[in-house]
PDB file of N, CA and C in Angstrom:
ATOM      1  N   MET A   1       0.827  -1.183  -0.004  1.00 38.00           N
ATOM      2  CA  MET A   1      -0.003  -0.001   0.001  1.00 38.00           C
ATOM      3  C   MET A   1       0.876   1.243   0.005  1.00 38.00           C
ATOM      4  N   THR A   2       0.590   2.203  -0.855  1.00 50.00           N
ATOM      5  CA  THR A   2       1.352   3.429  -0.961  1.00 50.00           C
ATOM      6  C   THR A   2       0.757   4.474  -0.031  1.00 50.00           C
ATOM      7  N   THR A   3       1.634   5.195   0.646  1.00 59.00           N
ATOM      8  CA  THR A   3       1.185   6.259   1.538  1.00 59.00           C
ATOM      9  C   THR A   3       1.254   7.580   0.794  1.00 59.00           C
ATOM     10  N   VAL A   4       0.171   8.313   0.808  1.00 58.00           N
ATOM     11  CA  VAL A   4       0.138   9.632   0.159  1.00 58.00           C
ATOM     12  C   VAL A   4       0.731  10.639   1.128  1.00 58.00           C
ATOM     13  N   PRO A   5       1.732  11.412   0.679  1.00 71.00           N
ATOM     14  CA  PRO A   5       2.333  12.411   1.567  1.00 71.00           C
ATOM     15  C   PRO A   5       1.325  13.496   1.927  1.00 71.00           C
ATOM     16  N   ASP A   6       1.458  14.035   3.135  1.00 87.00           N
ATOM     17  CA  ASP A   6       0.525  15.083   3.534  1.00 87.00           C
ATOM     18  C   ASP A   6       0.894  16.413   2.867  1.00 87.00           C
ATOM     19  N   ALA A   7      -0.054  17.325   2.881  1.00 90.00           N
ATOM     20  CA  ALA A   7       0.119  18.612   2.201  1.00 90.00           C
ATOM     21  C   ALA A   7       1.293  19.399   2.752  1.00 90.00           C
ATOM     22  N   ASP A   8       1.529  19.312   4.065  1.00 93.00           N
ATOM     23  CA  ASP A   8       2.647  20.040   4.661  1.00 93.00           C
ATOM     24  C   ASP A   8       3.985  19.539   4.148  1.00 93.00           C
ATOM     25  N   ARG A   9       4.121  18.214   4.024  1.00 93.00           N
ATOM     26  CA  ARG A   9       5.379  17.663   3.517  1.00 93.00           C
ATOM     27  C   ARG A   9       5.572  18.055   2.061  1.00 93.00           C
ATOM     28  N   ILE A  10       4.534  17.963   1.260  1.00 95.00           N
ATOM     29  CA  ILE A  10       4.630  18.368  -0.143  1.00 95.00           C
ATOM     30  C   ILE A  10       5.084  19.813  -0.230  1.00 95.00           C
ATOM     31  N   ALA A  11       4.439  20.679   0.519  1.00 96.00           N
ATOM     32  CA  ALA A  11       4.778  22.110   0.491  1.00 96.00           C
ATOM     33  C   ALA A  11       6.207  22.338   0.944  1.00 96.00           C
ATOM     34  N   SER A  12       6.628  21.730   2.041  1.00 97.00           N
ATOM     35  CA  SER A  12       7.968  22.008   2.559  1.00 97.00           C
ATOM     36  C   SER A  12       9.051  21.522   1.609  1.00 97.00           C
ATOM     37  N   VAL A  13       8.876  20.345   1.024  1.00 97.00           N
ATOM     38  CA  VAL A  13       9.890  19.828   0.098  1.00 97.00           C
ATOM     39  C   VAL A  13       9.933  20.651  -1.185  1.00 97.00           C
ATOM     40  N   LEU A  14       8.777  20.982  -1.744  1.00 98.00           N
ATOM     41  CA  LEU A  14       8.765  21.760  -2.981  1.00 98.00           C
ATOM     42  C   LEU A  14       9.264  23.193  -2.755  1.00 98.00           C
ATOM     43  N   GLU A  15       8.925  23.803  -1.638  1.00 97.00           N
ATOM     44  CA  GLU A  15       9.426  25.145  -1.338  1.00 97.00           C
ATOM     45  C   GLU A  15      10.950  25.121  -1.183  1.00 97.00           C
ATOM     46  N   PHE A  16      11.450  24.114  -0.497  1.00 97.00           N
ATOM     47  CA  PHE A  16      12.896  23.971  -0.334  1.00 97.00           C
ATOM     48  C   PHE A  16      13.562  23.822  -1.692  1.00 97.00           C
ATOM     49  N   GLU A  17      13.020  22.946  -2.520  1.00 95.00           N
ATOM     50  CA  GLU A  17      13.623  22.704  -3.836  1.00 95.00           C
ATOM     51  C   GLU A  17      13.590  23.966  -4.688  1.00 95.00           C
ATOM     52  N   ARG A  18      12.531  24.718  -4.624  1.00 94.00           N
ATOM     53  CA  ARG A  18      12.457  25.961  -5.389  1.00 94.00           C
ATOM     54  C   ARG A  18      13.554  26.925  -4.943  1.00 94.00           C
ATOM     55  N   ARG A  19      13.745  27.048  -3.629  1.00 92.00           N
ATOM     56  CA  ARG A  19      14.768  27.966  -3.097  1.00 92.00           C
ATOM     57  C   ARG A  19      16.172  27.534  -3.472  1.00 92.00           C
ATOM     58  N   TRP A  20      16.407  26.232  -3.483  1.00 89.00           N
ATOM     59  CA  TRP A  20      17.764  25.728  -3.667  1.00 89.00           C
ATOM     60  C   TRP A  20      18.031  25.172  -5.063  1.00 89.00           C
ATOM     61  N   TRP A  21      17.131  25.383  -6.004  1.00 78.00           N
ATOM     62  CA  TRP A  21      17.311  24.876  -7.369  1.00 78.00           C
ATOM     63  C   TRP A  21      18.636  25.377  -7.926  1.00 78.00           C
ATOM     64  N   GLY A  22      19.485  24.477  -8.360  1.00 71.00           N
ATOM     65  CA  GLY A  22      20.741  24.832  -9.005  1.00 71.00           C
ATOM     66  C   GLY A  22      21.839  25.278  -8.049  1.00 71.00           C
ATOM     67  N   ALA A  23      21.634  25.196  -6.762  1.00 70.00           N
ATOM     68  CA  ALA A  23      22.651  25.619  -5.790  1.00 70.00           C
ATOM     69  C   ALA A  23      23.780  24.590  -5.745  1.00 70.00           C
ATOM     70  N   ALA A  24      24.922  25.058  -5.284  1.00 68.00           N
ATOM     71  CA  ALA A  24      26.058  24.157  -5.098  1.00 68.00           C
ATOM     72  C   ALA A  24      25.636  23.020  -4.165  1.00 68.00           C
ATOM     73  N   SER A  25      25.925  21.804  -4.555  1.00 71.00           N
ATOM     74  CA  SER A  25      25.387  20.645  -3.841  1.00 71.00           C
ATOM     75  C   SER A  25      25.847  20.554  -2.397  1.00 71.00           C
ATOM     76  N   GLY A  26      27.067  20.941  -2.088  1.00 78.00           N
ATOM     77  CA  GLY A  26      27.554  20.849  -0.721  1.00 78.00           C
ATOM     78  C   GLY A  26      26.729  21.673   0.243  1.00 78.00           C
ATOM     79  N   ARG A  27      26.443  22.906  -0.126  1.00 88.00           N
ATOM     80  CA  ARG A  27      25.633  23.772   0.735  1.00 88.00           C
ATOM     81  C   ARG A  27      24.205  23.246   0.838  1.00 88.00           C
ATOM     82  N   LYS A  28      23.677  22.790  -0.270  1.00 91.00           N
ATOM     83  CA  LYS A  28      22.308  22.283  -0.279  1.00 91.00           C
ATOM     84  C   LYS A  28      22.210  21.043   0.607  1.00 91.00           C
ATOM     85  N   GLU A  29      23.201  20.174   0.550  1.00 92.00           N
ATOM     86  CA  GLU A  29      23.180  18.962   1.350  1.00 92.00           C
ATOM     87  C   GLU A  29      23.173  19.281   2.843  1.00 92.00           C
ATOM     88  N   VAL A  30      23.928  20.285   3.237  1.00 93.00           N
ATOM     89  CA  VAL A  30      23.942  20.709   4.651  1.00 93.00           C
ATOM     90  C   VAL A  30      22.561  21.195   5.052  1.00 93.00           C
ATOM     91  N   ARG A  31      21.939  22.000   4.208  1.00 94.00           N
ATOM     92  CA  ARG A  31      20.603  22.536   4.505  1.00 94.00           C
ATOM     93  C   ARG A  31      19.545  21.430   4.541  1.00 94.00           C
ATOM     94  N   ILE A  32      19.683  20.413   3.693  1.00 95.00           N
ATOM     95  CA  ILE A  32      18.752  19.278   3.724  1.00 95.00           C
ATOM     96  C   ILE A  32      18.795  18.636   5.108  1.00 95.00           C
ATOM     97  N   ARG A  33      19.997  18.394   5.592  1.00 96.00           N
ATOM     98  CA  ARG A  33      20.135  17.765   6.914  1.00 96.00           C
ATOM     99  C   ARG A  33      19.575  18.658   8.010  1.00 96.00           C
ATOM    100  N   GLN A  34      19.831  19.957   7.912  1.00 96.00           N
ATOM    101  CA  GLN A  34      19.350  20.889   8.937  1.00 96.00           C
ATOM    102  C   GLN A  34      17.830  21.012   8.912  1.00 96.00           C
ATOM    103  N   GLU A  35      17.272  21.152   7.728  1.00 96.00           N
ATOM    104  CA  GLU A  35      15.836  21.437   7.611  1.00 96.00           C
ATOM    105  C   GLU A  35      14.955  20.200   7.788  1.00 96.00           C
ATOM    106  N   PHE A  36      15.399  19.066   7.247  1.00 97.00           N
ATOM    107  CA  PHE A  36      14.555  17.871   7.263  1.00 97.00           C
ATOM    108  C   PHE A  36      15.075  16.751   8.169  1.00 97.00           C
ATOM    109  N   GLY A  37      16.361  16.805   8.493  1.00 97.00           N
ATOM    110  CA  GLY A  37      16.950  15.714   9.274  1.00 97.00           C
ATOM    111  C   GLY A  37      17.153  14.452   8.455  1.00 97.00           C
ATOM    112  N   TRP A  38      17.195  14.604   7.130  1.00 97.00           N
ATOM    113  CA  TRP A  38      17.358  13.472   6.221  1.00 97.00           C
ATOM    114  C   TRP A  38      18.736  13.522   5.581  1.00 97.00           C
ATOM    115  N   SER A  39      19.193  12.376   5.113  1.00 97.00           N
ATOM    116  CA  SER A  39      20.368  12.359   4.254  1.00 97.00           C
ATOM    117  C   SER A  39      19.949  12.943   2.905  1.00 97.00           C
ATOM    118  N   PRO A  40      20.916  13.456   2.137  1.00 95.00           N
ATOM    119  CA  PRO A  40      20.562  13.931   0.796  1.00 95.00           C
ATOM    120  C   PRO A  40      19.916  12.838  -0.058  1.00 95.00           C
ATOM    121  N   ALA A  41      20.368  11.598   0.082  1.00 96.00           N
ATOM    122  CA  ALA A  41      19.766  10.505  -0.699  1.00 96.00           C
ATOM    123  C   ALA A  41      18.290  10.359  -0.351  1.00 96.00           C
ATOM    124  N   ARG A  42      17.959  10.427   0.929  1.00 97.00           N
ATOM    125  CA  ARG A  42      16.560  10.306   1.343  1.00 97.00           C
ATOM    126  C   ARG A  42      15.739  11.476   0.808  1.00 97.00           C
ATOM    127  N   TYR A  43      16.309  12.685   0.875  1.00 96.00           N
ATOM    128  CA  TYR A  43      15.610  13.860   0.354  1.00 96.00           C
ATOM    129  C   TYR A  43      15.247  13.654  -1.106  1.00 96.00           C
ATOM    130  N   TYR A  44      16.200  13.189  -1.915  1.00 94.00           N
ATOM    131  CA  TYR A  44      15.928  13.023  -3.341  1.00 94.00           C
ATOM    132  C   TYR A  44      14.949  11.862  -3.596  1.00 94.00           C
ATOM    133  N   GLN A  45      14.940  10.858  -2.747  1.00 96.00           N
ATOM    134  CA  GLN A  45      13.924   9.799  -2.864  1.00 96.00           C
ATOM    135  C   GLN A  45      12.533  10.379  -2.636  1.00 96.00           C
ATOM    136  N   VAL A  46      12.412  11.180  -1.584  1.00 97.00           N
ATOM    137  CA  VAL A  46      11.113  11.803  -1.269  1.00 97.00           C
ATOM    138  C   VAL A  46      10.705  12.751  -2.386  1.00 97.00           C
ATOM    139  N   LEU A  47      11.625  13.607  -2.822  1.00 97.00           N
ATOM    140  CA  LEU A  47      11.322  14.551  -3.897  1.00 97.00           C
ATOM    141  C   LEU A  47      10.882  13.803  -5.156  1.00 97.00           C
ATOM    142  N   ASN A  48      11.597  12.772  -5.529  1.00 96.00           N
ATOM    143  CA  ASN A  48      11.247  12.002  -6.721  1.00 96.00           C
ATOM    144  C   ASN A  48       9.851  11.401  -6.611  1.00 96.00           C
ATOM    145  N   ALA A  49       9.524  10.868  -5.448  1.00 96.00           N
ATOM    146  CA  ALA A  49       8.185  10.297  -5.253  1.00 96.00           C
ATOM    147  C   ALA A  49       7.112  11.379  -5.332  1.00 96.00           C
ATOM    148  N   LEU A  50       7.402  12.565  -4.813  1.00 97.00           N
ATOM    149  CA  LEU A  50       6.424  13.656  -4.858  1.00 97.00           C
ATOM    150  C   LEU A  50       6.103  14.079  -6.280  1.00 97.00           C
ATOM    151  N   LEU A  51       7.053  13.935  -7.186  1.00 97.00           N
ATOM    152  CA  LEU A  51       6.830  14.356  -8.569  1.00 97.00           C
ATOM    153  C   LEU A  51       5.704  13.579  -9.236  1.00 97.00           C
ATOM    154  N   ASP A  52       5.379  12.425  -8.682  1.00 97.00           N
ATOM    155  CA  ASP A  52       4.295  11.599  -9.234  1.00 97.00           C
ATOM    156  C   ASP A  52       2.964  11.828  -8.521  1.00 97.00           C
ATOM    157  N   GLU A  53       2.942  12.717  -7.561  1.00 96.00           N
ATOM    158  CA  GLU A  53       1.719  12.984  -6.784  1.00 96.00           C
ATOM    159  C   GLU A  53       0.934  14.140  -7.404  1.00 96.00           C
ATOM    160  N   GLU A  54      -0.328  13.913  -7.645  1.00 96.00           N
ATOM    161  CA  GLU A  54      -1.195  14.960  -8.201  1.00 96.00           C
ATOM    162  C   GLU A  54      -1.252  16.179  -7.286  1.00 96.00           C
ATOM    163  N   ALA A  55      -1.179  15.973  -5.983  1.00 96.00           N
ATOM    164  CA  ALA A  55      -1.196  17.090  -5.048  1.00 96.00           C
ATOM    165  C   ALA A  55       0.021  17.998  -5.238  1.00 96.00           C
ATOM    166  N   ALA A  56       1.155  17.419  -5.589  1.00 97.00           N
ATOM    167  CA  ALA A  56       2.357  18.218  -5.847  1.00 97.00           C
ATOM    168  C   ALA A  56       2.180  19.046  -7.119  1.00 97.00           C
ATOM    169  N   VAL A  57       1.582  18.461  -8.126  1.00 97.00           N
ATOM    170  CA  VAL A  57       1.321  19.190  -9.370  1.00 97.00           C
ATOM    171  C   VAL A  57       0.384  20.357  -9.099  1.00 97.00           C
ATOM    172  N   ARG A  58      -0.641  20.133  -8.310  1.00 97.00           N
ATOM    173  CA  ARG A  58      -1.562  21.221  -7.962  1.00 97.00           C
ATOM    174  C   ARG A  58      -0.853  22.314  -7.168  1.00 97.00           C
ATOM    175  N   TYR A  59       0.069  21.921  -6.301  1.00 97.00           N
ATOM    176  CA  TYR A  59       0.765  22.887  -5.453  1.00 97.00           C
ATOM    177  C   TYR A  59       1.674  23.801  -6.276  1.00 97.00           C
ATOM    178  N   ASP A  60       2.461  23.219  -7.182  1.00 97.00           N
ATOM    179  CA  ASP A  60       3.395  24.015  -7.992  1.00 97.00           C
ATOM    180  C   ASP A  60       3.611  23.319  -9.333  1.00 97.00           C
ATOM    181  N   PRO A  61       2.706  23.527 -10.274  1.00 98.00           N
ATOM    182  CA  PRO A  61       2.796  22.810 -11.544  1.00 98.00           C
ATOM    183  C   PRO A  61       4.050  23.139 -12.355  1.00 98.00           C
ATOM    184  N   VAL A  62       4.531  24.359 -12.256  1.00 97.00           N
ATOM    185  CA  VAL A  62       5.720  24.741 -13.036  1.00 97.00           C
ATOM    186  C   VAL A  62       6.950  24.024 -12.496  1.00 97.00           C
ATOM    187  N   LEU A  63       7.167  24.094 -11.204  1.00 97.00           N
ATOM    188  CA  LEU A  63       8.333  23.425 -10.611  1.00 97.00           C
ATOM    189  C   LEU A  63       8.277  21.922 -10.833  1.00 97.00           C
ATOM    190  N   VAL A  64       7.135  21.309 -10.573  1.00 98.00           N
ATOM    191  CA  VAL A  64       7.010  19.860 -10.747  1.00 98.00           C
ATOM    192  C   VAL A  64       7.241  19.482 -12.207  1.00 98.00           C
ATOM    193  N   GLY A  65       6.717  20.258 -13.134  1.00 98.00           N
ATOM    194  CA  GLY A  65       6.948  19.980 -14.554  1.00 98.00           C
ATOM    195  C   GLY A  65       8.416  20.063 -14.917  1.00 98.00           C
ATOM    196  N   ARG A  66       9.091  21.076 -14.390  1.00 97.00           N
ATOM    197  CA  ARG A  66      10.527  21.244 -14.680  1.00 97.00           C
ATOM    198  C   ARG A  66      11.323  20.078 -14.088  1.00 97.00           C
ATOM    199  N   LEU A  67      10.994  19.689 -12.865  1.00 97.00           N
ATOM    200  CA  LEU A  67      11.699  18.569 -12.240  1.00 97.00           C
ATOM    201  C   LEU A  67      11.418  17.249 -12.944  1.00 97.00           C
ATOM    202  N   ARG A  68      10.215  17.069 -13.436  1.00 98.00           N
ATOM    203  CA  ARG A  68       9.897  15.864 -14.215  1.00 98.00           C
ATOM    204  C   ARG A  68      10.704  15.827 -15.501  1.00 98.00           C
ATOM    205  N   GLU A  69      10.890  16.972 -16.147  1.00 97.00           N
ATOM    206  CA  GLU A  69      11.703  17.026 -17.364  1.00 97.00           C
ATOM    207  C   GLU A  69      13.142  16.637 -17.063  1.00 97.00           C
ATOM    208  N   VAL A  70      13.698  17.153 -15.983  1.00 95.00           N
ATOM    209  CA  VAL A  70      15.068  16.808 -15.593  1.00 95.00           C
ATOM    210  C   VAL A  70      15.165  15.307 -15.337  1.00 95.00           C
ATOM    211  N   ARG A  71      14.196  14.767 -14.628  1.00 95.00           N
ATOM    212  CA  ARG A  71      14.188  13.334 -14.327  1.00 95.00           C
ATOM    213  C   ARG A  71      14.145  12.519 -15.617  1.00 95.00           C
ATOM    214  N   ALA A  72      13.287  12.909 -16.543  1.00 95.00           N
ATOM    215  CA  ALA A  72      13.163  12.172 -17.811  1.00 95.00           C
ATOM    216  C   ALA A  72      14.447  12.262 -18.624  1.00 95.00           C
ATOM    217  N   THR A  73      15.075  13.428 -18.638  1.00 94.00           N
ATOM    218  CA  THR A  73      16.329  13.600 -19.370  1.00 94.00           C
ATOM    219  C   THR A  73      17.416  12.699 -18.791  1.00 94.00           C
ATOM    220  N   ARG A  74      17.518  12.684 -17.480  1.00 90.00           N
ATOM    221  CA  ARG A  74      18.538  11.837 -16.830  1.00 90.00           C
ATOM    222  C   ARG A  74      18.263  10.354 -17.052  1.00 90.00           C
ATOM    223  N   ALA A  75      17.003   9.977 -17.026  1.00 90.00           N
ATOM    224  CA  ALA A  75      16.645   8.574 -17.272  1.00 90.00           C
ATOM    225  C   ALA A  75      17.020   8.180 -18.700  1.00 90.00           C
ATOM    226  N   GLU A  76      16.760   9.072 -19.633  1.00 90.00           N
ATOM    227  CA  GLU A  76      17.112   8.798 -21.035  1.00 90.00           C
ATOM    228  C   GLU A  76      18.628   8.664 -21.203  1.00 90.00           C
ATOM    229  N   LEU A  77      19.376   9.520 -20.549  1.00 91.00           N
ATOM    230  CA  LEU A  77      20.842   9.428 -20.618  1.00 91.00           C
ATOM    231  C   LEU A  77      21.332   8.087 -20.057  1.00 91.00           C
ATOM    232  N   ARG A  78      20.724   7.637 -18.972  1.00 88.00           N
ATOM    233  CA  ARG A  78      21.116   6.339 -18.414  1.00 88.00           C
ATOM    234  C   ARG A  78      20.784   5.200 -19.375  1.00 88.00           C
ATOM    235  N   ARG A  79      19.653   5.305 -20.062  1.00 89.00           N
ATOM    236  CA  ARG A  79      19.250   4.242 -20.997  1.00 89.00           C
ATOM    237  C   ARG A  79      20.167   4.187 -22.218  1.00 89.00           C
ATOM    238  N   THR A  80      20.668   5.321 -22.654  1.00 88.00           N
ATOM    239  CA  THR A  80      21.447   5.349 -23.893  1.00 88.00           C
ATOM    240  C   THR A  80      22.945   5.227 -23.661  1.00 88.00           C
ATOM    241  N   ARG A  81      23.378   5.220 -22.438  1.00 79.00           N
ATOM    242  CA  ARG A  81      24.795   5.099 -22.127  1.00 79.00           C
ATOM    243  C   ARG A  81      25.269   3.691 -22.465  1.00 79.00           C
ATOM    244  N   ARG A  82      26.429   3.591 -23.083  1.00 68.00           N
ATOM    245  CA  ARG A  82      26.976   2.277 -23.406  1.00 68.00           C
ATOM    246  C   ARG A  82      27.516   1.617 -22.145  1.00 68.00           C
ATOM    247  N   PRO A  83      27.184   0.360 -21.898  1.00 70.00           N
ATOM    248  CA  PRO A  83      27.653  -0.328 -20.691  1.00 70.00           C
ATOM    249  C   PRO A  83      29.177  -0.339 -20.599  1.00 70.00           C
ATOM    250  N   GLY A  84      29.673  -0.050 -19.417  1.00 68.00           N
ATOM    251  CA  GLY A  84      31.106  -0.142 -19.183  1.00 68.00           C
ATOM    252  C   GLY A  84      31.930   1.050 -19.628  1.00 68.00           C
ATOM    253  N   THR A  85      31.327   1.992 -20.359  1.00 62.00           N
ATOM    254  CA  THR A  85      32.117   3.125 -20.838  1.00 62.00           C
ATOM    255  C   THR A  85      31.681   4.441 -20.233  1.00 62.00           C
ATOM    256  N   GLY A  86      30.444   4.533 -19.803  1.00 60.00           N
ATOM    257  CA  GLY A  86      29.926   5.802 -19.321  1.00 60.00           C
ATOM    258  C   GLY A  86      29.608   6.762 -20.452  1.00 60.00           C
ATOM    259  N   ALA A  87      29.796   6.314 -21.693  1.00 61.00           N
ATOM    260  CA  ALA A  87      29.559   7.173 -22.866  1.00 61.00           C
ATOM    261  C   ALA A  87      28.318   6.702 -23.612  1.00 61.00           C
ATOM    262  N   ALA A  88      27.766   7.623 -24.360  1.00 56.00           N
ATOM    263  CA  ALA A  88      26.599   7.290 -25.179  1.00 56.00           C
ATOM    264  C   ALA A  88      27.030   6.678 -26.480  1.00 56.00           C
TER     265      ALA A  88
END
């Protein structure tokens, strides 16, 4: 059974991501730990799951759309990379 995140969690994660979009990863990782108490890996797991939630789209359709595009681009790059070389 999948648990639907509550509105407060959706808002806090999306607001954080909007503020820190494109920031240097080291500083962002420190803020993730301070603000959420999560590892950066956990933060990105939660963020990725939120991108599939209709409530997240309603909350900020532009940000969610942009993040979905980034996710799709990265997935495509992983699919087209030649095994063992890291190259396409």
